[in-house]
Coordinates of C-alpha atoms in Angstrom, one line a residue:
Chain Q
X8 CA 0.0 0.0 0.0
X9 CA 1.7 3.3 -0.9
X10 CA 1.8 5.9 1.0
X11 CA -1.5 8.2 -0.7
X12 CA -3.6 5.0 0.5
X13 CA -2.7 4.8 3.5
X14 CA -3.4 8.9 3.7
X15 CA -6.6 8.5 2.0
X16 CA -7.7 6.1 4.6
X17 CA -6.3 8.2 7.9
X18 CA -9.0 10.7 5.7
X19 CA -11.4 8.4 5.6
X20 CA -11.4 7.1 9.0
X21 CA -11.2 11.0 10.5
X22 CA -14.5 11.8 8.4
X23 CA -16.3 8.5 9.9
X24 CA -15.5 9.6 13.6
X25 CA -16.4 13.0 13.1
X26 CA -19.6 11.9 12.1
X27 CA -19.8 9.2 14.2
X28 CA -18.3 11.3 17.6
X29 CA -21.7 13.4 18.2
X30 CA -23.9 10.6 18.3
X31 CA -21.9 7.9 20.2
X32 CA -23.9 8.7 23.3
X33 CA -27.1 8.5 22.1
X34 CA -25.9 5.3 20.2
X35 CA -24.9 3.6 23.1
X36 CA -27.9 4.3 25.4
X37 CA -30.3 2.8 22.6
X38 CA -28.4 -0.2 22.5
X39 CA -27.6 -0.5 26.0
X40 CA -31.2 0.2 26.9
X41 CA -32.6 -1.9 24.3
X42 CA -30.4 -5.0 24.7
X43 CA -29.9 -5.4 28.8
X44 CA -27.1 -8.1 28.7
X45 CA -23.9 -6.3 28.5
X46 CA -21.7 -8.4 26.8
X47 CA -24.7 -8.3 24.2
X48 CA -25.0 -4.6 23.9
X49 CA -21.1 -4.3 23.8
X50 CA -21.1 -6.4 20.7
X51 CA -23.7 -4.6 19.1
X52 CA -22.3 -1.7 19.4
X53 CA -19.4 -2.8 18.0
X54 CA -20.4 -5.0 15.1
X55 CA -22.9 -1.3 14.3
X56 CA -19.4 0.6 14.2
X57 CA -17.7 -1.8 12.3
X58 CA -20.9 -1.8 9.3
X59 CA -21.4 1.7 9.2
X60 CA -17.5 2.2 8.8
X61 CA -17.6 -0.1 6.3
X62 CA -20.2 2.0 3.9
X63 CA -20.8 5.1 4.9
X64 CA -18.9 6.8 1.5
X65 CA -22.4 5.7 0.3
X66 CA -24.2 8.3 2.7
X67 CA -24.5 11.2 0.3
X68 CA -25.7 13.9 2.8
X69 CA -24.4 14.1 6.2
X70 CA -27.7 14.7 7.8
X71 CA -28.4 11.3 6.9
X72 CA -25.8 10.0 9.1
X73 CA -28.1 9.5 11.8
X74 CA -31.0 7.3 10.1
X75 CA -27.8 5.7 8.5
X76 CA -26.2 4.6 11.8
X77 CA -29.2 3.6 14.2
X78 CA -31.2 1.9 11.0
X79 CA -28.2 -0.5 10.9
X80 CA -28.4 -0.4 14.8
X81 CA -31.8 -1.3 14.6
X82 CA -31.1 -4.1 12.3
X83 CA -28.7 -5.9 14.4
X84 CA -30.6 -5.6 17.7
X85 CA -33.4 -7.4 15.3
X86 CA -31.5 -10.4 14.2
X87 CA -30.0 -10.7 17.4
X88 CA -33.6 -11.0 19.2
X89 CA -34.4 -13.5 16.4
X90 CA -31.3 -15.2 17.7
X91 CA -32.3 -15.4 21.2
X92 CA -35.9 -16.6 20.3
X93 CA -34.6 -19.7 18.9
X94 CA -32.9 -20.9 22.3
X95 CA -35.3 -21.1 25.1
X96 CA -34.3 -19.6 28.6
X97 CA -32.4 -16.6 27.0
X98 CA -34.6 -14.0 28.6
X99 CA -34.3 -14.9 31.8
X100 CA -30.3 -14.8 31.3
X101 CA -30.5 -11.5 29.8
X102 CA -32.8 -10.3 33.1
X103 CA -30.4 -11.7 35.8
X104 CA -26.7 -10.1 34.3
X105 CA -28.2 -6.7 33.7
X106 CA -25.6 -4.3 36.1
X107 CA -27.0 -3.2 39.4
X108 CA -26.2 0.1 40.0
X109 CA -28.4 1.8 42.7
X110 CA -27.1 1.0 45.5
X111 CA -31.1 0.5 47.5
X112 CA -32.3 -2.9 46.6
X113 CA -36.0 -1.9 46.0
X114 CA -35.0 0.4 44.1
X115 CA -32.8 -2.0 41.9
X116 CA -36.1 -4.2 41.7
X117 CA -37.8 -1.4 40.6
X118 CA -35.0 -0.9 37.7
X119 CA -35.4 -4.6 37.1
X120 CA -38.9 -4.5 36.7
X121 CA -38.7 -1.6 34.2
X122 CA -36.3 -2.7 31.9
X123 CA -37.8 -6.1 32.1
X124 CA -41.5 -4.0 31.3
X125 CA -39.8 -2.3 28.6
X126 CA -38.5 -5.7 26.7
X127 CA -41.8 -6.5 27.2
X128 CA -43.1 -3.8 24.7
X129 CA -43.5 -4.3 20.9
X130 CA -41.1 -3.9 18.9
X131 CA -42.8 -0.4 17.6
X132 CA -43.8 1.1 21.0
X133 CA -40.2 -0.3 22.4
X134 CA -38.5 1.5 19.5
X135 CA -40.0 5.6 19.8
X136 CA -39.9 5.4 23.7
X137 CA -36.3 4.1 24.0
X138 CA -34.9 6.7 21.4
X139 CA -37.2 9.5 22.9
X140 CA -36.3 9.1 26.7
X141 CA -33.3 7.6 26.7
X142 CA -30.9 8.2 23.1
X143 CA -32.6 12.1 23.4
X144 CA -33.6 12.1 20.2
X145 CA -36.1 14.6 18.9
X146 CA -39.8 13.1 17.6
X147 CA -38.2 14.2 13.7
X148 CA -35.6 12.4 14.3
X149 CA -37.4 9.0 15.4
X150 CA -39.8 9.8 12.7
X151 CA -36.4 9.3 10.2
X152 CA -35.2 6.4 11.5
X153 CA -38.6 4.7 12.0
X154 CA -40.4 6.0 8.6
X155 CA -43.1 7.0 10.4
X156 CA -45.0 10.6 10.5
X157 CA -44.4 13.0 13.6
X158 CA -48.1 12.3 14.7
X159 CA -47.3 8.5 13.9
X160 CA -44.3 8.7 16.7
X161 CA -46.1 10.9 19.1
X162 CA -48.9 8.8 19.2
X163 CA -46.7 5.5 19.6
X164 CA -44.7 7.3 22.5
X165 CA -48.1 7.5 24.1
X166 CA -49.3 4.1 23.9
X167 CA -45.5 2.8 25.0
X168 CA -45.7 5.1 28.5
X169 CA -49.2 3.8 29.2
X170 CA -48.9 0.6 28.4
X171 CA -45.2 0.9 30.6
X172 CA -47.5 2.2 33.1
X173 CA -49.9 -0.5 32.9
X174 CA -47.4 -3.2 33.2
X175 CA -45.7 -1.6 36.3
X176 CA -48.6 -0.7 37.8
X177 CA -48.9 -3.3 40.3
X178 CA -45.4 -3.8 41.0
X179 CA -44.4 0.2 41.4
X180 CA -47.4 0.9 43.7
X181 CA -46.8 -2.4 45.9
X182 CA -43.3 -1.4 46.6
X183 CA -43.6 1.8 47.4
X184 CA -46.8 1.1 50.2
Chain J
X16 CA -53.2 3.4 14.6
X17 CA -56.3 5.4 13.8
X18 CA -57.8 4.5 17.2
X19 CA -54.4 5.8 19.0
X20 CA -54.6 8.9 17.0
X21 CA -58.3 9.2 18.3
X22 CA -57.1 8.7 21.9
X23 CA -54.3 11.0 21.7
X24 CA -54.7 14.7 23.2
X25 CA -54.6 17.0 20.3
X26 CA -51.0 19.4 20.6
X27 CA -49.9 16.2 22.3
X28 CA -46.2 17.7 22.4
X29 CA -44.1 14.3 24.5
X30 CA -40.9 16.2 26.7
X31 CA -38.3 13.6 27.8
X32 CA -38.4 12.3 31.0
X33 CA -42.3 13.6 31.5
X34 CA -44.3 10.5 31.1
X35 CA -47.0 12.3 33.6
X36 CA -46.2 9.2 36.1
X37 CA -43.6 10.4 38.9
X38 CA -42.3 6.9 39.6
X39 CA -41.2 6.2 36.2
X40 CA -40.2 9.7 35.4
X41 CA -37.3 8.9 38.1
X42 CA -37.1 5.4 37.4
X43 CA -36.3 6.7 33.7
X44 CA -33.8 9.4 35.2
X45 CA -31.6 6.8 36.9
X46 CA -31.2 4.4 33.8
X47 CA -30.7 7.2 31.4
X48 CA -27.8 8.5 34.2
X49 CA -26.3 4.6 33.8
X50 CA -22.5 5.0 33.0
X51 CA -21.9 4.1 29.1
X52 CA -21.0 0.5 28.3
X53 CA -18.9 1.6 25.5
X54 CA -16.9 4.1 25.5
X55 CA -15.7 6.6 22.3
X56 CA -12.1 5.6 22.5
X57 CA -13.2 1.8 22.2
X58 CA -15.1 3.2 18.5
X59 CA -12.1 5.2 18.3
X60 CA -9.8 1.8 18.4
X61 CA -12.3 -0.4 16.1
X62 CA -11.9 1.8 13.7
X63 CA -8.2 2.5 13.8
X64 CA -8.3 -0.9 13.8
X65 CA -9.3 -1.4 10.3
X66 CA -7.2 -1.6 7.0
X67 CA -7.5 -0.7 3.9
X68 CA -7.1 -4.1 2.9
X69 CA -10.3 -4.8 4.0
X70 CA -12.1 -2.2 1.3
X71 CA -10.3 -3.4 -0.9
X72 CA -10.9 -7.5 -0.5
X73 CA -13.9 -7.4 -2.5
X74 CA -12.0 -6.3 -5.9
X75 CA -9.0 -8.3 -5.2
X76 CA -11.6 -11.7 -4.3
X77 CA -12.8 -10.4 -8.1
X78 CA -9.5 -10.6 -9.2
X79 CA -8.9 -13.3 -8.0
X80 CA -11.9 -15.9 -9.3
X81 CA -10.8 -14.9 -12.7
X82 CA -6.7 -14.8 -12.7
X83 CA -5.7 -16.6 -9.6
X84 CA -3.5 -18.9 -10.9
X85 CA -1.9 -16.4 -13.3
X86 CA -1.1 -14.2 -10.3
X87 CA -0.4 -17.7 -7.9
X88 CA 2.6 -18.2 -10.4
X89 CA 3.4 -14.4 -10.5
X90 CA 2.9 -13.8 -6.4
X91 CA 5.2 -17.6 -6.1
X92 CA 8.2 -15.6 -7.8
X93 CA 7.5 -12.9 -5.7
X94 CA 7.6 -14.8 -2.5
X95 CA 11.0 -16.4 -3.2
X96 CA 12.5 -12.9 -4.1
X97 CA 10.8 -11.7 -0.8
X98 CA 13.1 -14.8 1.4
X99 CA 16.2 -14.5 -0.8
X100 CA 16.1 -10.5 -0.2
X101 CA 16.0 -9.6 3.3
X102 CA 15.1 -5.7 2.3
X103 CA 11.5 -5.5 3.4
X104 CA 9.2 -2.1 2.1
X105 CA 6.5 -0.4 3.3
X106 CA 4.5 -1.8 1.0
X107 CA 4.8 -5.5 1.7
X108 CA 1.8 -5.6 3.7
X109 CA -0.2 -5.1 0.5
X110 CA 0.9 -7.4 -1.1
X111 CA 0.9 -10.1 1.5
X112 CA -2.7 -9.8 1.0
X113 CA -2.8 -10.3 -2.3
X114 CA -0.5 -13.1 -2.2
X115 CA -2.5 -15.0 0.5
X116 CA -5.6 -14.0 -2.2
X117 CA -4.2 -15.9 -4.6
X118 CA -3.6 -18.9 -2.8
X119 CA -7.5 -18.8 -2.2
X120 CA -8.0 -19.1 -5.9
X121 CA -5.8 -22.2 -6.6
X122 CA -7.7 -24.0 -3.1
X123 CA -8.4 -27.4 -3.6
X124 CA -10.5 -29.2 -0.8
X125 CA -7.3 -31.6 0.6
X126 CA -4.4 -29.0 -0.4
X127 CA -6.1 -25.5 1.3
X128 CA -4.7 -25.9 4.8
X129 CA -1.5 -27.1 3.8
X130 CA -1.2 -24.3 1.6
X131 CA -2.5 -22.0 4.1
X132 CA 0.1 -23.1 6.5
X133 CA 2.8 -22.7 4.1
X134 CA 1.8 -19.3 3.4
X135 CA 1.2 -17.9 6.5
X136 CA 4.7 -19.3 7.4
X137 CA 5.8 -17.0 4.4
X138 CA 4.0 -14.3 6.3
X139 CA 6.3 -14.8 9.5
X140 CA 8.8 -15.1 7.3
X141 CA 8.7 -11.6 6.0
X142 CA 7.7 -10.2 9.5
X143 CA 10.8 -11.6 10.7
X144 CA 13.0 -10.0 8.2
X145 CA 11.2 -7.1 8.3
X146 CA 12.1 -6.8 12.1
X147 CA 15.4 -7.8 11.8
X148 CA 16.2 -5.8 9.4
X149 CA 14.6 -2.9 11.6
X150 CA 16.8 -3.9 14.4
X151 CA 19.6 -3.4 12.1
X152 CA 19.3 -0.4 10.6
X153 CA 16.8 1.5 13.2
X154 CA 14.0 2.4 10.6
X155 CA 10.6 4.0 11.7
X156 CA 9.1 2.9 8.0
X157 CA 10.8 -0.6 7.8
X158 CA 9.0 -1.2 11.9
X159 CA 5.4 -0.4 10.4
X160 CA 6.0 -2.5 7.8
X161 CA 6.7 -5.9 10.5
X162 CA 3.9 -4.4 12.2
X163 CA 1.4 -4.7 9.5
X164 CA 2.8 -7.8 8.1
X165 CA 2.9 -10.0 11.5
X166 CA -1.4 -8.9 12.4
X167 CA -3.0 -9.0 8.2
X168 CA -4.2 -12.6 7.9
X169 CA -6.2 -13.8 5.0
X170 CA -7.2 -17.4 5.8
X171 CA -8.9 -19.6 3.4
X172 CA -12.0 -22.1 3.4
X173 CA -11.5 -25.2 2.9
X174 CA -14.2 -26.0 0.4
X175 CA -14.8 -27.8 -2.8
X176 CA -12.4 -26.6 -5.6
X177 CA -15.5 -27.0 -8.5
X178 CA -18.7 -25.9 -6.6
X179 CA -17.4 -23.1 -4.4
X180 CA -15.4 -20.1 -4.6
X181 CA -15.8 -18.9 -1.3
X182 CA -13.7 -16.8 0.7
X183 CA -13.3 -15.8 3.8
X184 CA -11.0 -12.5 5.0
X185 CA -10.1 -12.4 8.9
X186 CA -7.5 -9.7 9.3
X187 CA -6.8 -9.2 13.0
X188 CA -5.2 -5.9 13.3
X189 CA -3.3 -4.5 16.3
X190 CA -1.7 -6.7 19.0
X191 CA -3.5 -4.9 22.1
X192 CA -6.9 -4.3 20.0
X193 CA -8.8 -7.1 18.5
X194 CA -11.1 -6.0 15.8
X195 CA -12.7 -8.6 13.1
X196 CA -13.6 -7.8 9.5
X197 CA -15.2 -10.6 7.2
X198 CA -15.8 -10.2 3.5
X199 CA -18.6 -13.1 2.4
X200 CA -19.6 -12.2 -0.5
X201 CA -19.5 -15.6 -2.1
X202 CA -19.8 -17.7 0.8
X203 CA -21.9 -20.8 0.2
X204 CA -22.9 -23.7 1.5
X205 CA -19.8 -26.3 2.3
X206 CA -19.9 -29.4 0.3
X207 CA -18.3 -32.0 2.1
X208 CA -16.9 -34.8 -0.3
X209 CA -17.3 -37.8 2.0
X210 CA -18.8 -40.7 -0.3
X211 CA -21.2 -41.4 2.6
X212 CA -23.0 -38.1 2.7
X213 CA -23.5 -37.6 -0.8
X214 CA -26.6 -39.4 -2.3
X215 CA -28.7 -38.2 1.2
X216 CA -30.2 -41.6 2.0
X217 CA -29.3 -41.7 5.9
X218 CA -26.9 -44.4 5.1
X219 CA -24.1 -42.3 6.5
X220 CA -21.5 -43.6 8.5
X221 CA -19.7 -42.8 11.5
X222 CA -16.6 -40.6 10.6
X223 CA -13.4 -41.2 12.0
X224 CA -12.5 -39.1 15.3
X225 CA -9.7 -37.3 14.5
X226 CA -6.2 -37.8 16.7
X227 CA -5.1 -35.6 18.5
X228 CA -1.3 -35.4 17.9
X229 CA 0.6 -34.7 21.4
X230 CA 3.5 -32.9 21.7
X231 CA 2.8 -30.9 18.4
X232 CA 1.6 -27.3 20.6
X233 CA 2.5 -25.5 23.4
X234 CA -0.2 -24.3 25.5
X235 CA 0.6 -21.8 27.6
X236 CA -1.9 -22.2 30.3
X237 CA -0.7 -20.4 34.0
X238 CA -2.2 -21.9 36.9
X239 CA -5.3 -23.1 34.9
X240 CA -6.7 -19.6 34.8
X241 CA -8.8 -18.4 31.9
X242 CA -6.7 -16.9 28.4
X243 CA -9.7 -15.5 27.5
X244 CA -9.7 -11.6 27.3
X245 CA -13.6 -11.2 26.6
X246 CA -13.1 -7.2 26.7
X247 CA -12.4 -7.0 22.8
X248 CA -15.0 -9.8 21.0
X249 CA -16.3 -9.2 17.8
X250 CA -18.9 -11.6 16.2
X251 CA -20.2 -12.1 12.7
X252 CA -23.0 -13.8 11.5
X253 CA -23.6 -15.6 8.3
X254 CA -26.6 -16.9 6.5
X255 CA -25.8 -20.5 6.3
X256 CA -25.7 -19.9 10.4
X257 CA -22.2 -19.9 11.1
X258 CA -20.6 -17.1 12.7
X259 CA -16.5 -15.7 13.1
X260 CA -16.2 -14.9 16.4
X261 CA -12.6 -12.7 17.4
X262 CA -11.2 -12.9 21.4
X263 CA -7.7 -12.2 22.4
X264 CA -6.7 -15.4 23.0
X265 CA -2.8 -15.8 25.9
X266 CA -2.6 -11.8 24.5
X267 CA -3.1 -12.8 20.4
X268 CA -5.4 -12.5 18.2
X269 CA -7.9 -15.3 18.1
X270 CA -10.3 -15.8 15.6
X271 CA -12.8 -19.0 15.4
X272 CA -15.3 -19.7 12.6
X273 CA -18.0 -22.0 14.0
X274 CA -21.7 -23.6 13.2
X275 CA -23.6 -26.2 14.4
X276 CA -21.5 -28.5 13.6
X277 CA -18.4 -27.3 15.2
X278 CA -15.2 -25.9 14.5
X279 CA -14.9 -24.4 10.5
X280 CA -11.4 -22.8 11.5
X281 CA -9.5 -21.4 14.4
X282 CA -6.7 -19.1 13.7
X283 CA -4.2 -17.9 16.7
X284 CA -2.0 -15.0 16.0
X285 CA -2.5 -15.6 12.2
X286 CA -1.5 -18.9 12.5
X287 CA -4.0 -21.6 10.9
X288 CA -4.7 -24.6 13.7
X289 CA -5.2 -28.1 12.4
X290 CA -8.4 -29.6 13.1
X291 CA -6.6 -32.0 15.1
X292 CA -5.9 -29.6 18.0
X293 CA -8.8 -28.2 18.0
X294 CA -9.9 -29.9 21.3
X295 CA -7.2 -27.9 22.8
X296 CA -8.8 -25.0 22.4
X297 CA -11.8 -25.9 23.7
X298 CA -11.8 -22.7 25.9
X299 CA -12.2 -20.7 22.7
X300 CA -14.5 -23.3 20.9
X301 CA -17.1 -23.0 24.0
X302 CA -17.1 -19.4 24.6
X303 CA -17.5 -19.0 20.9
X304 CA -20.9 -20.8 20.8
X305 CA -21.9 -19.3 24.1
X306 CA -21.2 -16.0 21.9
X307 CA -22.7 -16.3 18.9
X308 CA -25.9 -18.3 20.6
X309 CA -24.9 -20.9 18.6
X310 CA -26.1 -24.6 19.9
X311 CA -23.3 -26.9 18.9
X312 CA -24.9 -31.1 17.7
X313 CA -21.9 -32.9 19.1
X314 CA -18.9 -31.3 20.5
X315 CA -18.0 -27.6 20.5
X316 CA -14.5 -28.5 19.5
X317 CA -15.7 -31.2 16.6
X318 CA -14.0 -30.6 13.0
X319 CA -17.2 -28.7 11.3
X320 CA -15.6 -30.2 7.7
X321 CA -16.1 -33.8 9.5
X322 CA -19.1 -35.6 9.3
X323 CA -20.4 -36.2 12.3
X324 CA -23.2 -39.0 13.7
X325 CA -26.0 -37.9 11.8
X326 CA -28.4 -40.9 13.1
X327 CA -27.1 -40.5 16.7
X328 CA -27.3 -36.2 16.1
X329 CA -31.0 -36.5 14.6
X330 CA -32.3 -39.0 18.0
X331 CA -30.6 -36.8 20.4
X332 CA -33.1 -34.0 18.7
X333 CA -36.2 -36.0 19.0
X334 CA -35.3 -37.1 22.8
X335 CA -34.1 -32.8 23.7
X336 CA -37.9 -32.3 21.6
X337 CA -39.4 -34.7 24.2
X338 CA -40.6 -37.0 21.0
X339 CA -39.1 -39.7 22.2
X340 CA -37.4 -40.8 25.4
X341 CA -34.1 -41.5 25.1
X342 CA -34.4 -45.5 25.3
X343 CA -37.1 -45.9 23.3
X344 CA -37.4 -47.6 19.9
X345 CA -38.6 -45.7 17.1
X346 CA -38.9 -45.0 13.1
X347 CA -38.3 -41.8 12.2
X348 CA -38.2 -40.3 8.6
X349 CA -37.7 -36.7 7.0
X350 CA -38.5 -35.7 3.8
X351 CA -38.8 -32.7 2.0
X352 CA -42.6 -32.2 2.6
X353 CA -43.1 -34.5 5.6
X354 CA -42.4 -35.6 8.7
X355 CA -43.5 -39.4 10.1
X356 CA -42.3 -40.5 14.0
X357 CA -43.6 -44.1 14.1
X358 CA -45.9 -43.7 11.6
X359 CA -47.3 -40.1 12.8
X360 CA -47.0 -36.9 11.0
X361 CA -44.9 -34.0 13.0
X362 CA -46.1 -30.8 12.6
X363 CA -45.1 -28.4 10.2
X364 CA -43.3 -26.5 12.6
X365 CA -41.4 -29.8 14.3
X366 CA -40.6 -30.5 10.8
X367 CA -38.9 -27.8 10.0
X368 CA -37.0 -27.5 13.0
X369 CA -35.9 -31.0 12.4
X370 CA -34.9 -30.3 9.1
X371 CA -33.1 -27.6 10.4
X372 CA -31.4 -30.1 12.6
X373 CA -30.5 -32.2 9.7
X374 CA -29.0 -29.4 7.4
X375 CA -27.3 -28.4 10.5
X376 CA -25.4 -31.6 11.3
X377 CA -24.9 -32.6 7.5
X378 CA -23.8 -29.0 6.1
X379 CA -26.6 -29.5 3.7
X380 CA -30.0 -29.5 2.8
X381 CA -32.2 -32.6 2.4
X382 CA -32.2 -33.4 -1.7
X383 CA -35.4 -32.1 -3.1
X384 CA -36.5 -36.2 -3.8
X385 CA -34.2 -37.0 -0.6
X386 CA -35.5 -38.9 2.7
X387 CA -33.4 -39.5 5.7
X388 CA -34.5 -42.1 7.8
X389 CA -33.5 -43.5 11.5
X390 CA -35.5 -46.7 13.2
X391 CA -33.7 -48.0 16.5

């Protein structure tokens, strides 16, 4: 490789991470909160890098960067649920490593209980809420990445909090009396 | 939708972390304050990680269906100048690639890990040189050049020199950082060549176990603790449901291909193991599977390219199905549009599932007039 290549590459590679470097956070919490096993989310993440490195000369506007980066994001968390369906007892697995971090055990119940709630949720009321509330990206933005209308996220974010509501409902209001 | 629409408050405007339920508002605060589990300098290091040999595999894996053995001959003379020339370039790390290319072109089924071997001994070859001749002359270029040259592996497939062209690319980059990238464009279906597997009837036989030779490996196990860093894994996934999983394995480069049927190929530090020391790895082999979710029919460590006990595979998945109990006589048979257990028909969806199981364990599907059949 002579030496232009390997300059054209260092190029390349400083384009991708300046891309890449103001949504790493938001990229990280919708995996991390979508896919609770650690190990799981770390390879995700990883593997979504690795992808979008790989073809993102295709992405012709910037802006697109974004839908670009969490659609293929979206796509592995998919196939890897598909994965998981096929070998019984994954679920529970995935419930019982997720990282306790509050330090009051109802309140790490309570955690439990809510990210277990929240993998309970379609895949299209899981999707809005977890990029809304947790990624912190705006209802156009979900509306990209999900091909939906504004009102068509909106009105999924709705139905996700209630029916995250309804599921926790017993469970929340029992612990806390 | 329409009736969610209907139910939703008109000017409905959602704000983060208001769900209009206090509980989860803080329950939603506390995971969204959850430290990251990956951080940027980890992206950062993936993607310094990378090569350009890896944009560039899919024109030289072109280039290489139609002239390999034009540029085998070529790349041959090449090598020999390369170990009767101790003067190593920048640029050799290129071309190793292509060379170990080629060799993927001229692949026969019995000669493709020998010829691997061979050439990835080249490769240490040239990263030896490359370093000694650093040492000698105290060159910043020549040391980039080792560097490259001793962590870029192409390994090859063994496959079927008529049916399949396919190649696999692992390049394991950076001693400290282990990052994976896998080219499959052509990947197909493996045909094995055993006599016994090839008309589909279920008269298969038992292949030989392979020996393990003793003596022929180090392994440098201290005080039985794990080698296993699991802080840098990167998995791929593959249609045919195999998957190359990459660890750092006694601090190198590790990278395993697996399916169902075990082992495809296990490369440490760019160096191709033989199937028959596979079961020393066994480490790898199970964490691999535990990895990918991957549900191995006999042993983690068995030789994928070895048929295994399809009969004895196929009644182990009617006894883990509860179909049968594990002592009890039966007649099974699979075909391509039905299933029959002593004379029943399985559903649809057991029927597919076993089929699965049978494509699984034989690396192929059922012929289209094919029927396997097992009676105990």
């Amino acid at each position: 490789m002579g030496s232009r290549d390997l300059e054209i590459e260092a190029e390349r590679k400083a384009k991708f991470m300046s891309l890449y470097d103001p949504l790493h956070e938001r990229l990280v919490r919708f995996v991390q909160t979508t896919v609770w096993d650690r190990e799981e989310a770390q390879d995700i993440v990883s593997e979504t890098i690795l992808s979008a490195f790989e073809h993102f000369d295709k992405v012709r506007h910037h802006e697109a960067f974004l839908y670009y980066l969490f659609t293929i994001a979206k796509r592995k968390i998919n196939r890897r649920y598909a994965q998981q369906k096929r070998l019984s007892g994954m679920s529970e697995e995935i419930i019982d490593r997720t990282p306790d971090t509050s330090p009051d055990v109802h309140r790490q119940i309570q955690i439990k209980e809510l990210r277990d709630a929240i993998t309970k949720l379609p895949d299209k009321y899981r999707e809005p809420l977890v990029l809304f509330e947790f990624s912190g990206l705006s209802i156009k933005e979900i509306a990209e990445i999900t091909e939906l209308s504004e009102n068509g996220v909106k009105s999924r974010l709705l139905r996700a909090r209630q029916q995250l509501s309804e599921l926790l409902e017993g469970t929340l209001h029992e612990r806390t009396t | 939708m329409s009736e969610l629409r209907d139910n939703m408050p008109e000017n409905f405007e959602p704000v983060k972390g208001e769900t209009g339920n206090k509980q989860l508002d803080s329950l939603f605060k506390e995971i969204a304050a959850e430290p990251l589990l990956f951080s940027k300098e980890e992206a950062f290091e993936i993607i310094g990680a990378t090569t350009v040999a890896d944009a560039t595999s899919t024109s030289i894996n072109r280039t290489v269906v139609v002239g390999g053995a034009i540029l085998f001959s070529a790349l041959t003379g090449w090598l020999y100048y390369q170990f009767s020339n101790s003067e190593t370039t920048q640029d050799s790390a290129a071309n190793n690639t292509v060379e170990i290319d080629a060799s993927a072109s001229n692949t026969t089924s019995d000669a493709s890990s020998d010829k691997n071997a061979s050439f990835s001994a080249a490769q240490e070859e040239i990263s030896r040189n490359a370093e000694n001749q650093n040492s000698r002359n105290d060159n910043a270029t020549i040391e980039n050049a080792a560097s490259e040259n001793s962590n870029n592996n192409v390994a090859v497939e063994n496959h079927s020199a008529k049916t399949n062209e396919s190649l696999t690319a692992n390049k394991m980059i950076s001693g400290a950082s282990v990052a994976t990238k896998v080219e499959s464009n052509k990947r197909k279906t493996i045909h094995l060549t055993t006599t016994s597997n090839k008309k589909g009837t279920g008269k298969l036989t038992l292949a030989k176990a392979p020996e393990v030779k003793s003596g022929s490996m180090t392994l440098k196990k201290d005080n039985g603790a794990s080698l296993l860093s699991k802080t840098k894994v990167t998995q791929r996934f593959y249609a045919d449901g195999s998957a190359t999983v990459a660890f750092e394995y006694n601090k190198e480069p590790a990278v395993i291909t697996i399916n169902p049927r075990g082992i495809e190929q296990l490369t440490i530090n760019n160096k191709l193991i033989k199937s028959e020391e596979y079961s020393l790895y066994e480490e790898i082999a199970s964490e691999a599977f535990r990895r990918a979710k991957i549900e191995p029919l006999s042993e983690p460590t068995h030789d994928a390219k070895v048929i295994g006990d399809i009969p004895g595979i196929m009644t182990r998945a009617l006894v883990r199905r509860n179909l049968i109990s594990a002592d009890e006589k039966f007649d099974f048979v699979l075909t391509g549009a039905n299933a029959f257990l002593n004379g029943k028909v399985l559903e649809e969806e057991q029927r597919l599932d076993l089929l699965q199981v049978y494509q699984n364990a034989s690396g192929k599907p059922l012929p289209k007039e094919g029927r396997f059949s097992v009676k105990q």
